[in-house]
Amino acid sequence: MNPYGKKNTAGVVWELIEPTADELGYKLWNVEYVREGADMYLRVTIDSDEGISIDDCERMTRAIDPILDEADPIEDSYYLEVSSPGVERVLVTDEHYALMAGVEVELKLFRAENGATSVRGILVGRDADSVTVTTPDGEVRVPRANVAKASTVYDWSEDMKK
């Protein structure tokens, strides 16, 4: 389900390529169209229950490249990148929030709340108005409109101990 709307470039691309991702057995996790320096990047993130390999990324790239060329939804030149969501995943859709309930997340805020520009805690969930996390200081509800970016947090120190 396209979380961006039909007028947003990422949303247009999402709708063009989601059927192909489904056909190939992938879940479309995210689509971003961003500027980095002088270059534009179309970043497509895919996932599956088995995980994503470099071969999966190549397969998806080859499948969507002709679709994007034919539909030509982006006038300017850009680099196409296809990847997995990784262990620190950006949460975009309601499904992402539901899947990641109980996991540690960081919410980056547009405007500081109580002097903080981010909130870190265990994700309780997201509703129509807010995102709720449990922090060491208790439950915190952040208005959805103030969440600039939400992503899972992976505890790398635990991996280093292994």
C-alpha positions as semicolon CSV with decimal commas, in nm:
position;residue;x (nm);y (nm);z (nm)
1;M;0,000;0,000;0,000
2;N;0,143;0,333;-0,110
3;P;0,193;0,551;0,199
4;Y;0,291;0,863;0,002
5;G;-0,002;0,951;-0,222
6;K;-0,024;0,971;-0,599
7;K;0,128;1,319;-0,636
8;N;0,453;1,236;-0,461
9;T;0,730;1,089;-0,682
10;A;0,794;0,807;-0,435
11;G;0,421;0,732;-0,428
12;V;0,395;0,721;-0,807
13;V;0,693;0,484;-0,826
14;W;0,552;0,273;-0,541
15;E;0,230;0,215;-0,735
16;L;0,421;0,133;-1,054
17;I;0,650;-0,127;-0,901
18;E;0,454;-0,283;-0,614
19;P;0,281;-0,541;-0,840
20;T;0,622;-0,651;-0,970
21;A;0,763;-0,682;-0,619
22;D;0,462;-0,896;-0,524
23;E;0,505;-1,115;-0,834
24;L;0,868;-1,177;-0,743
25;G;0,775;-1,269;-0,388
26;Y;0,903;-0,950;-0,224
27;K;0,732;-0,704;0,004
28;L;0,790;-0,344;-0,097
29;W;0,919;-0,189;0,226
30;N;0,991;0,166;0,112
31;V;1,053;0,396;-0,183
32;E;1,246;0,720;-0,149
33;Y;1,340;0,982;-0,404
34;V;1,611;1,198;-0,250
35;R;1,884;1,445;-0,340
36;E;2,237;1,382;-0,219
37;G;2,471;1,657;-0,326
38;A;2,412;1,717;-0,695
39;D;2,266;1,371;-0,756
40;M;1,916;1,227;-0,724
41;Y;1,857;0,875;-0,595
42;L;1,554;0,652;-0,628
43;R;1,588;0,407;-0,341
44;V;1,368;0,100;-0,342
45;T;1,371;-0,119;-0,033
46;I;1,238;-0,474;-0,049
47;D;1,193;-0,747;0,209
48;S;1,084;-1,110;0,234
49;D;1,038;-1,369;0,507
50;E;1,363;-1,533;0,394
51;G;1,555;-1,205;0,395
52;I;1,705;-1,025;0,097
53;S;2,028;-1,113;-0,081
54;I;2,228;-0,921;-0,339
55;D;2,077;-1,155;-0,601
56;D;1,727;-1,048;-0,490
57;C;1,825;-0,682;-0,528
58;E;1,963;-0,748;-0,875
59;R;1,650;-0,943;-0,973
60;M;1,424;-0,659;-0,856
61;T;1,638;-0,398;-1,031
62;R;1,619;-0,585;-1,361
63;A;1,244;-0,629;-1,326
64;I;1,157;-0,268;-1,244
65;D;1,409;-0,088;-1,465
66;P;1,203;-0,137;-1,787
67;I;0,883;-0,042;-1,603
68;L;1,037;0,284;-1,485
69;D;1,184;0,352;-1,830
70;E;0,848;0,302;-1,999
71;A;0,636;0,499;-1,748
72;D;0,908;0,766;-1,712
73;P;0,771;0,906;-1,382
74;I;1,093;1,101;-1,313
75;E;1,204;1,362;-1,564
76;D;1,554;1,418;-1,425
77;S;1,836;1,166;-1,428
78;Y;1,875;0,959;-1,112
79;Y;2,051;0,658;-0,969
80;L;1,837;0,353;-0,894
81;E;1,928;0,162;-0,578
82;V;1,751;-0,152;-0,458
83;S;1,832;-0,285;-0,112
84;S;1,703;-0,467;0,194
85;P;1,566;-0,270;0,489
86;G;1,856;-0,391;0,703
87;V;1,847;-0,435;1,078
88;E;1,775;-0,069;1,149
89;R;1,458;-0,024;0,950
90;V;1,279;0,297;0,867
91;L;0,912;0,269;0,962
92;V;0,673;0,425;0,713
93;T;0,346;0,234;0,692
94;D;0,095;0,128;0,957
95;E;0,201;-0,230;0,881
96;H;0,564;-0,143;0,967
97;Y;0,458;-0,005;1,305
98;A;0,243;-0,311;1,376
99;L;0,524;-0,551;1,278
100;M;0,778;-0,369;1,494
101;A;0,566;-0,329;1,810
102;G;0,777;-0,437;2,106
103;V;1,104;-0,340;1,936
104;E;1,330;-0,050;2,033
105;V;1,284;0,252;1,806
106;E;1,408;0,606;1,773
107;L;1,171;0,882;1,670
108;K;1,339;1,190;1,524
109;L;1,119;1,494;1,569
110;F;1,048;1,797;1,354
111;R;1,012;2,013;1,667
112;A;1,169;1,951;2,006
113;E;0,937;1,821;2,277
114;N;1,041;1,873;2,638
115;G;1,379;1,989;2,507
116;A;1,445;1,670;2,307
117;T;1,467;1,635;1,928
118;S;1,435;1,257;1,945
119;V;1,264;0,994;2,159
120;R;1,400;0,642;2,206
121;G;1,208;0,354;2,358
122;I;1,011;0,037;2,298
123;L;0,743;0,083;2,034
124;V;0,393;0,035;2,171
125;G;0,216;0,133;1,850
126;R;0,082;0,403;1,624
127;D;-0,273;0,527;1,592
128;A;-0,435;0,802;1,387
129;D;-0,292;1,075;1,610
130;S;0,030;0,959;1,769
131;V;0,318;0,715;1,807
132;T;0,358;0,567;2,154
133;V;0,684;0,437;2,300
134;T;0,779;0,319;2,646
135;T;1,093;0,487;2,779
136;P;1,270;0,443;3,113
137;D;1,068;0,747;3,228
138;G;0,734;0,595;3,126
139;E;0,506;0,596;2,824
140;V;0,551;0,882;2,576
141;R;0,300;0,977;2,306
142;V;0,439;1,180;2,017
143;P;0,200;1,343;1,768
144;R;0,237;1,174;1,429
145;A;0,272;1,514;1,265
146;N;0,589;1,574;1,471
147;V;0,764;1,248;1,375
148;A;1,017;1,329;1,103
149;K;1,160;0,975;1,094
150;A;1,101;0,655;1,286
151;S;1,345;0,366;1,275
152;T;1,426;0,053;1,467
153;V;1,741;0,050;1,679
154;Y;1,970;-0,250;1,673
155;D;2,183;-0,322;1,980
156;W;2,523;-0,370;1,817
157;S;2,695;-0,416;2,154
158;E;2,518;-0,751;2,202
159;D;2,656;-0,874;1,868
160;M;3,005;-0,763;1,965
161;K;2,992;-0,984;2,275
162;K;2,932;-1,299;2,067
